[in-house]
Amino acid sequence: MQFENSREFARQLDGKDPLAKYRNEFIFPKINNENAIYFTGNSLGLQPKSAQSYVNDIMKDWGDLAVEGHFQADKPWWDYHERFAEKLSKVVGAKPKEITVMNTLTVNLHLMMVSFYRPTKKRYKIICEEKAFPSDQYMISSQVRFHGFNPEDAIVELKKRDGEHNFRTEDILAKIEEVGEECALILIGGVNYYTGQVFDMKTITEAGHKIGAFVGWDLAHAAGNIKLELHDWNVDFAAWCSYKYMNSGPGNVSGCFINEKYHNKKDIPRFEGWWGHNKDRRFLMEPEFQPEDGANAWQISNAPVLALAPYLASLQMFDEVGMDALIEKRNKIVAYLEFILHEIDKEVDSTFEVITPANQEERGTQLSVFLHGEGKELFNYLMQNGVIPDWREPNVIRLAPAPFYCSYEDMYEFGQILKKGILGK
Ligand SMILES: *Cc1c(COP(=O)(O)O)cnc(C)c1O
């Protein structure tokens, strides 16, 4: 499609956008009394207007029913978490019984490593990406040390080539082969948080299995953003937070995928608690643990229903719209943003370098843009003038126009503000 850098053209795109009506289902922060142009849905998604009533329902049930709410509430609390599996399974490409919601992301990855990182003297290494999200680095390092290994030896980081911004699949595969039977686990962020690069999860998972390693994915930047087929890709486990593209609210509960081939397997250890116990017998308080069917066996504590409520509200919308429609709009709005950046770049003397892959198959909603010759003042200018992007050292802004609530006119307007911010100095 031939794009134009004009308000009229952007409005035409909005007029034809089948998801345009969802914009009104979210609450936007205001800057100078106007809805902000919100580019940080990759960090904290906007609040769905419906979330409040889902939370209020629980507050009301708690007031009216107190302990009886566990069974008598409209959506009883004792199995509240079970309302997620089917809807989430469509978002990440899984069977419902392979999905559970519990805890938070880093905690779940630690728990997954209890099950899937069981190093031996010969097979103890973990392959991850260089400059992984800090929490993942700390987590992997502490797991390795917990098992008595030295991180410098046990952690193998995938590297980018000098001067390149993204990882090459061929290099990843070569490294996997090189580490070979010393590799216990491959654990990578499915979408790189800094560049927005999407990893070839199917190919990498296959390569990991070929050398006898488990393969898990941190899907913080992938869930609700890109097409996932966790079951068909034969992924062993994955976990994601829900507050980024999934709009569930700050610090909210994580989703977890555990491949069905590990369900009810005695040789897969796990840390257990009463919520993973056979739910029909949970309140009999028996001494012996009988696991729930499927991924729910990994549940530990009773579910934080007040936190789950806004996640459920948001998931309802994902279910209505479906990932295919979201991805269709995502591809178009990201391409439009990229076009706008190139257009503005011509007028301001080549300032921007998009470091996210240009190929749509290798990226999701986020464009990471290197601002050559510009600094934090430009970011501050944007913030003061109606735009909420995200800043990463040394001088990268990350722009993620979430297809649920960003408009094409937002992209046009952003370009105008950006130009003023650079030329007006
Ligand atoms: C956002 C993010 C996290 C955050 O983890 P929490 O445990 O939810 O605080 C972890 N890993 C990656 C890759 C992330 O992008």
Coordinates of C-alpha atoms and ligand atoms in Angstrom, one line a residue:
M1 CA 0.0 0.0 0.0
Q2 CA 1.2 3.5 -0.8
F3 CA 1.2 5.5 2.4
E4 CA 1.0 9.3 2.7
N5 CA 2.2 11.5 5.5
S6 CA -1.0 13.5 5.9
R7 CA -3.7 13.7 8.5
E8 CA -6.3 13.1 5.9
F9 CA -4.7 9.9 4.8
A10 CA -4.2 8.7 8.4
R11 CA -7.9 9.4 9.1
Q12 CA -8.9 7.3 6.1
L13 CA -6.9 4.4 7.4
D14 CA -8.7 4.8 10.8
G15 CA -12.0 4.9 9.0
K16 CA -11.3 1.6 7.4
D17 CA -9.9 0.0 10.5
P18 CA -12.1 -2.8 11.8
L19 CA -10.5 -2.5 15.3
A20 CA -11.0 1.3 15.5
K21 CA -13.9 1.0 17.9
Y22 CA -11.7 -0.7 20.6
R23 CA -9.8 2.6 21.1
N24 CA -12.8 3.7 23.1
E25 CA -12.7 0.7 25.3
F26 CA -9.4 1.9 27.0
I27 CA -8.6 4.7 29.4
F28 CA -5.8 7.0 28.1
P29 CA -3.5 9.1 30.3
K30 CA -3.9 12.8 29.5
I31 CA -1.2 15.3 28.6
N32 CA -2.2 18.9 28.3
N33 CA -5.8 17.7 28.6
E34 CA -5.6 15.5 25.5
N35 CA -5.3 11.7 25.3
A36 CA -1.7 10.8 25.1
I37 CA -0.2 9.1 22.0
Y38 CA 0.7 6.0 23.9
F39 CA 3.7 4.0 22.7
T40 CA 4.4 2.0 25.8
G41 CA 1.9 -0.8 25.6
N42 CA 5.0 -3.0 25.5
S43 CA 5.8 -1.9 29.1
L44 CA 2.3 -1.3 30.7
G45 CA -0.8 -1.8 28.5
L46 CA -3.6 0.7 29.0
Q47 CA -6.5 0.0 31.3
P48 CA -9.6 -1.6 29.7
K49 CA -12.7 0.3 30.8
S50 CA -14.3 -3.0 31.7
A51 CA -11.5 -3.9 34.2
Q52 CA -13.0 -1.8 37.0
S53 CA -16.3 -3.7 37.1
Y54 CA -14.5 -7.0 37.1
V55 CA -12.6 -5.8 40.2
N56 CA -15.7 -4.3 41.7
D57 CA -17.5 -7.6 41.4
I58 CA -14.9 -9.2 43.6
M59 CA -14.9 -6.4 46.1
K60 CA -18.7 -6.7 46.3
D61 CA -18.7 -10.4 46.6
W62 CA -16.1 -10.2 49.3
G63 CA -18.2 -7.7 51.2
D64 CA -21.5 -9.5 50.7
L65 CA -20.4 -13.1 51.0
A66 CA -17.0 -13.0 52.8
V67 CA -15.7 -16.5 53.0
E68 CA -18.7 -17.9 51.1
G69 CA -17.4 -16.1 48.1
H70 CA -15.0 -19.0 47.4
F71 CA -18.0 -21.0 46.3
Q72 CA -21.0 -18.7 46.1
A73 CA -19.7 -15.8 44.2
D74 CA -20.9 -15.2 40.7
K75 CA -17.5 -16.3 39.5
P76 CA -16.4 -18.4 42.5
W77 CA -12.9 -17.8 43.7
W78 CA -11.8 -21.4 44.2
D79 CA -11.6 -22.0 40.5
Y80 CA -11.4 -18.4 39.2
H81 CA -8.1 -19.1 37.5
E82 CA -9.7 -21.8 35.4
R83 CA -11.5 -19.2 33.4
F84 CA -8.2 -18.2 31.6
A85 CA -7.0 -21.4 30.1
E86 CA -9.2 -21.7 27.1
K87 CA -8.9 -18.0 26.1
L88 CA -5.2 -17.9 26.7
S89 CA -4.6 -21.1 24.8
K90 CA -5.8 -19.3 21.7
V91 CA -3.5 -16.3 22.3
V92 CA -0.3 -18.5 22.7
G93 CA -1.3 -21.5 20.5
A94 CA -1.6 -24.2 23.1
K95 CA -4.1 -26.8 24.5
P96 CA -6.1 -25.4 27.4
K97 CA -4.7 -27.9 29.8
E98 CA -1.2 -26.7 28.9
I99 CA -2.0 -23.3 30.4
T100 CA -2.2 -21.9 33.9
V101 CA -2.1 -18.5 35.4
M102 CA -0.2 -17.9 38.7
N103 CA 2.4 -15.9 40.4
T104 CA 4.5 -13.4 38.4
L105 CA 6.8 -13.9 35.5
T106 CA 10.2 -14.2 37.0
V107 CA 8.8 -16.4 39.8
N108 CA 7.2 -18.7 37.2
L109 CA 10.4 -19.0 35.2
H110 CA 12.2 -20.0 38.4
L111 CA 9.5 -22.6 39.1
M112 CA 9.9 -23.8 35.5
M113 CA 13.6 -24.2 36.1
V114 CA 12.9 -26.3 39.1
S115 CA 11.2 -28.7 36.6
F116 CA 13.4 -28.2 33.6
Y117 CA 16.8 -27.2 34.7
R118 CA 18.3 -30.2 36.5
P119 CA 21.9 -30.0 35.7
T120 CA 24.4 -32.9 35.9
K121 CA 28.2 -32.8 35.9
K122 CA 28.2 -33.3 32.2
R123 CA 25.0 -31.5 31.1
Y124 CA 24.7 -28.2 33.0
K125 CA 24.9 -25.3 30.6
I126 CA 22.2 -22.8 29.9
I127 CA 22.1 -20.9 26.5
C128 CA 20.5 -17.5 26.7
E129 CA 20.8 -14.3 24.7
E130 CA 23.4 -11.6 25.5
K131 CA 22.0 -8.6 27.3
A132 CA 18.9 -10.4 28.2
F133 CA 16.3 -8.5 30.3
P134 CA 18.0 -8.0 33.6
S135 CA 15.6 -10.1 35.6
D136 CA 16.3 -13.1 33.3
Q137 CA 20.1 -12.6 33.8
Y138 CA 19.7 -12.5 37.6
M139 CA 17.4 -15.5 37.5
I140 CA 19.6 -17.7 35.3
S141 CA 22.8 -16.7 37.2
S142 CA 21.2 -17.5 40.6
Q143 CA 19.8 -20.8 39.4
V144 CA 23.2 -21.9 38.1
R145 CA 24.9 -20.9 41.4
F146 CA 22.1 -22.6 43.4
H147 CA 23.1 -25.8 41.7
G148 CA 26.8 -25.3 42.5
F149 CA 28.0 -24.2 39.1
N150 CA 30.0 -21.1 38.0
P151 CA 27.9 -18.7 35.9
E152 CA 31.0 -17.8 33.8
D153 CA 31.3 -21.4 32.7
A154 CA 27.6 -22.5 32.8
I155 CA 26.0 -19.6 31.1
V156 CA 26.5 -19.4 27.3
E157 CA 25.4 -16.2 25.8
L158 CA 24.3 -15.9 22.2
K159 CA 26.0 -13.0 20.5
K160 CA 25.2 -10.6 17.8
R161 CA 27.9 -10.0 15.2
D162 CA 29.9 -6.8 15.5
G163 CA 28.1 -3.8 14.1
E164 CA 24.8 -5.7 13.9
H165 CA 21.7 -5.0 16.0
N166 CA 20.0 -8.4 15.7
F167 CA 20.8 -12.0 16.3
R168 CA 21.2 -14.3 13.3
T169 CA 19.4 -17.6 13.5
E170 CA 22.3 -19.4 11.7
D171 CA 24.6 -18.2 14.5
I172 CA 22.2 -19.3 17.2
L173 CA 22.0 -22.8 15.6
A174 CA 25.7 -23.0 15.3
K175 CA 26.1 -22.1 19.0
I176 CA 23.5 -24.7 20.0
E177 CA 25.4 -27.4 18.1
E178 CA 28.7 -26.3 19.6
V179 CA 27.5 -26.5 23.2
G180 CA 25.9 -29.8 22.3
E181 CA 25.4 -32.3 25.1
E182 CA 26.7 -30.0 27.7
C183 CA 23.5 -27.9 27.2
A184 CA 20.8 -28.6 29.8
L185 CA 18.5 -25.7 28.9
I186 CA 17.9 -23.0 26.3
L187 CA 16.0 -20.1 27.7
I188 CA 15.6 -17.0 25.6
G189 CA 13.1 -14.0 25.4
G190 CA 10.9 -14.9 22.4
V191 CA 10.8 -11.2 21.4
N192 CA 13.9 -9.2 22.4
Y193 CA 12.8 -6.4 24.7
Y194 CA 15.4 -3.9 23.4
T195 CA 15.2 -4.3 19.7
G196 CA 11.8 -6.0 19.2
Q197 CA 13.4 -8.8 17.2
V198 CA 11.3 -12.0 17.1
F199 CA 13.3 -15.2 17.4
D200 CA 12.6 -18.2 15.2
M201 CA 11.2 -20.2 18.1
K202 CA 10.2 -23.2 16.1
T203 CA 13.6 -23.7 14.6
I204 CA 15.5 -23.0 17.8
T205 CA 13.3 -25.3 19.8
E206 CA 13.9 -28.1 17.3
A207 CA 17.6 -27.5 17.4
G208 CA 17.6 -27.6 21.2
H209 CA 15.8 -30.9 21.3
K210 CA 18.2 -32.4 18.8
I211 CA 21.1 -31.9 21.3
G212 CA 18.9 -33.2 24.2
A213 CA 18.2 -29.9 25.9
F214 CA 15.0 -28.5 27.2
V215 CA 13.8 -25.3 25.5
G216 CA 11.8 -22.6 27.3
W217 CA 10.8 -19.1 26.3
D218 CA 10.2 -15.9 28.2
L219 CA 7.3 -14.5 26.3
A220 CA 7.0 -11.1 28.2
H221 CA 7.2 -9.2 24.9
A222 CA 5.5 -11.9 22.8
A223 CA 2.2 -12.8 24.4
G224 CA -0.6 -10.8 22.9
N225 CA 1.9 -9.3 20.4
I226 CA 2.9 -12.0 17.9
K227 CA 1.6 -15.3 16.5
L228 CA 2.6 -18.1 18.8
E229 CA 2.1 -21.9 18.3
L230 CA 3.7 -23.2 21.5
H231 CA 2.2 -26.6 21.2
D232 CA 2.9 -27.2 17.6
W233 CA 6.5 -25.9 18.0
N234 CA 6.9 -28.5 20.7
V235 CA 8.1 -25.9 23.2
D236 CA 8.8 -27.4 26.6
F237 CA 7.7 -24.5 28.7
A238 CA 7.0 -20.8 28.5
A239 CA 5.9 -17.9 30.8
W240 CA 4.8 -14.4 30.2
C241 CA 3.7 -11.4 32.2
S242 CA 0.2 -10.0 31.5
Y243 CA 0.7 -6.3 32.0
K244 CA 2.5 -5.5 28.8
Y245 CA 0.6 -6.3 25.6
M246 CA -2.1 -8.1 27.5
N247 CA -3.3 -5.0 29.4
S248 CA -3.9 -6.7 32.7
G249 CA -2.6 -4.0 35.1
P250 CA 0.7 -3.2 36.9
G251 CA 2.8 -6.1 38.1
N252 CA 0.0 -8.5 37.3
V253 CA -0.1 -12.3 37.2
S254 CA 1.9 -14.4 34.8
G255 CA 0.7 -17.0 32.4
C256 CA 2.5 -20.3 32.1
F257 CA 2.6 -23.0 29.4
I258 CA 3.8 -26.5 30.2
N259 CA 3.8 -28.9 27.3
E260 CA 1.4 -31.8 27.9
K261 CA 4.1 -34.3 27.5
Y262 CA 5.3 -33.4 31.0
H263 CA 1.9 -33.6 32.7
N264 CA 1.6 -36.3 35.3
K265 CA 5.2 -37.4 34.8
K266 CA 6.9 -38.6 38.0
D267 CA 10.3 -37.8 36.7
I268 CA 9.5 -34.1 36.3
P269 CA 9.9 -32.6 39.7
R270 CA 8.1 -29.4 40.8
F271 CA 7.5 -27.3 43.9
E272 CA 4.0 -28.1 45.1
G273 CA 1.2 -26.4 47.0
W274 CA -2.4 -27.0 47.8
W275 CA -3.8 -25.2 44.7
G276 CA -2.0 -27.8 42.5
H277 CA -3.8 -30.6 44.3
N278 CA -6.7 -32.4 42.7
K279 CA -9.4 -29.7 43.0
D280 CA -12.2 -32.1 44.0
R281 CA -10.2 -33.2 47.0
R282 CA -8.5 -29.9 47.7
F283 CA -10.5 -29.1 50.8
L284 CA -10.2 -32.6 52.3
M285 CA -6.8 -31.5 53.5
E286 CA -5.3 -34.9 52.8
P287 CA -1.6 -35.4 53.6
E288 CA -0.6 -36.8 50.2
F289 CA -0.4 -34.6 47.1
Q290 CA -2.6 -35.6 44.2
P291 CA -1.8 -33.4 41.2
E292 CA -4.5 -31.6 39.3
D293 CA -4.7 -32.5 35.6
G294 CA -2.3 -30.6 33.4
A295 CA -0.5 -27.3 34.0
N296 CA -2.7 -26.5 37.0
A297 CA -0.6 -29.0 38.9
W298 CA 2.1 -26.4 39.1
Q299 CA -0.2 -24.0 41.0
I300 CA 1.0 -23.4 44.5
S301 CA -1.1 -20.8 46.4
N302 CA -4.7 -20.0 46.2
A303 CA -5.3 -17.6 43.3
P304 CA -5.0 -13.8 43.7
V305 CA -8.5 -13.2 42.4
L306 CA -8.4 -9.4 42.8
A307 CA -5.4 -9.4 40.4
L308 CA -6.8 -11.9 38.1
A309 CA -10.0 -9.9 37.6
P310 CA -8.6 -7.1 35.3
Y311 CA -6.6 -9.8 33.4
L312 CA -9.9 -11.6 32.8
A313 CA -11.5 -8.4 31.6
S314 CA -8.7 -7.8 29.1
L315 CA -8.6 -11.4 28.0
Q316 CA -12.3 -11.2 27.1
M317 CA -11.4 -8.6 24.5
F318 CA -8.6 -10.7 23.1
D319 CA -11.1 -13.5 22.7
E320 CA -13.5 -11.2 20.9
V321 CA -11.0 -9.9 18.5
G322 CA -8.5 -12.8 18.1
M323 CA -4.8 -12.6 17.4
D324 CA -5.2 -12.8 13.6
A325 CA -7.1 -9.5 13.5
L326 CA -4.7 -7.9 16.0
I327 CA -1.7 -9.0 13.9
E328 CA -3.2 -7.7 10.7
K329 CA -3.7 -4.2 12.2
R330 CA -0.3 -4.4 13.9
N331 CA 1.5 -5.0 10.7
K332 CA -0.2 -2.1 9.0
I333 CA 0.2 0.4 11.8
V334 CA 3.8 -0.5 12.5
A335 CA 4.5 -0.2 8.7
Y336 CA 2.8 3.2 8.8
L337 CA 4.8 4.4 11.7
E338 CA 8.0 3.2 10.0
F339 CA 6.9 5.2 6.9
I340 CA 6.3 8.3 9.0
L341 CA 9.7 8.0 10.6
H342 CA 11.4 7.8 7.2
E343 CA 9.4 10.8 5.9
I344 CA 10.3 12.9 8.9
D345 CA 13.9 11.7 8.7
K346 CA 14.2 13.2 5.2
E347 CA 13.2 16.6 6.7
V348 CA 15.5 16.5 9.7
D349 CA 18.8 15.2 8.1
S350 CA 18.9 11.5 8.9
T351 CA 18.6 11.3 12.6
F352 CA 16.8 7.9 13.0
E353 CA 18.0 4.4 12.6
V354 CA 15.4 1.7 13.1
I355 CA 17.2 -1.2 14.7
T356 CA 14.2 -3.5 14.7
P357 CA 14.3 -6.0 11.8
A358 CA 12.6 -4.6 8.7
N359 CA 11.0 -7.9 7.9
Q360 CA 7.5 -8.2 9.3
E361 CA 8.0 -11.9 10.2
E362 CA 10.9 -10.9 12.5
R363 CA 9.2 -8.2 14.4
G364 CA 6.0 -7.5 16.3
T365 CA 4.5 -4.2 17.5
Q366 CA 7.7 -2.5 18.6
L367 CA 10.1 -0.3 16.6
S368 CA 13.3 0.6 18.4
V369 CA 14.8 3.7 17.0
F370 CA 18.4 4.9 17.5
L371 CA 18.4 8.7 17.7
H372 CA 21.7 9.8 16.2
G373 CA 22.8 13.2 17.4
E374 CA 19.7 13.6 19.6
G375 CA 19.5 12.9 23.3
K376 CA 17.2 12.7 26.3
E377 CA 16.0 16.3 25.6
L378 CA 14.1 15.0 22.6
F379 CA 12.5 12.3 24.7
N380 CA 11.5 14.9 27.3
Y381 CA 10.1 17.2 24.6
L382 CA 7.9 14.3 23.3
M383 CA 6.7 13.6 26.9
Q384 CA 5.8 17.2 27.3
N385 CA 4.0 17.4 24.0
G386 CA 1.6 14.5 24.2
V387 CA 3.7 11.5 23.4
I388 CA 4.6 8.6 25.8
P389 CA 7.5 6.6 24.3
D390 CA 10.1 4.7 26.2
W391 CA 13.7 5.6 26.6
R392 CA 16.6 3.2 26.8
E393 CA 20.3 4.0 27.1
P394 CA 22.3 5.1 25.2
N395 CA 19.7 6.8 23.1
V396 CA 17.1 4.5 21.8
I397 CA 13.4 5.2 21.9
R398 CA 11.1 2.3 21.8
L399 CA 7.7 2.8 20.0
A400 CA 5.0 0.2 20.3
P401 CA 1.7 1.3 18.7
A402 CA -0.5 -1.4 20.3
P403 CA -3.1 -2.3 17.7
F404 CA -5.9 -2.5 20.2
Y405 CA -5.9 1.2 21.0
C406 CA -3.5 3.2 18.8
S407 CA -4.8 5.0 15.7
Y408 CA -3.1 5.8 12.4
E409 CA -3.8 9.5 13.2
D410 CA -1.7 9.0 16.3
M411 CA 1.2 8.0 14.1
Y412 CA 0.8 11.0 11.9
E413 CA 0.5 13.4 14.8
F414 CA 3.6 11.8 16.4
G415 CA 5.6 12.5 13.3
Q416 CA 4.6 16.2 13.5
I417 CA 5.5 16.5 17.1
L418 CA 8.8 14.7 16.5
K419 CA 9.7 17.0 13.7
K420 CA 9.0 20.1 15.8
G421 CA 11.0 18.6 18.6
I422 CA 14.1 18.3 16.4
L423 CA 13.8 21.3 14.2
G424 CA 12.6 23.7 16.9
K425 CA 15.7 23.4 19.0
Ligands
LIG1 C1 9.0 -7.3 31.5 C2 9.9 -8.5 31.5 C3 10.1 -9.2 32.7 C4 9.5 -8.7 34.0 O1 9.4 -9.7 34.9 P1 8.4 -9.6 36.2 O2 8.8 -10.9 37.0 O3 7.0 -9.6 35.7 O4 8.8 -8.4 37.0 C5 11.0 -10.3 32.7 N1 11.6 -10.7 31.6 C6 11.4 -10.0 30.4 C7 12.1 -10.4 29.2 C8 10.6 -8.9 30.4 O5 10.5 -8.2 29.2

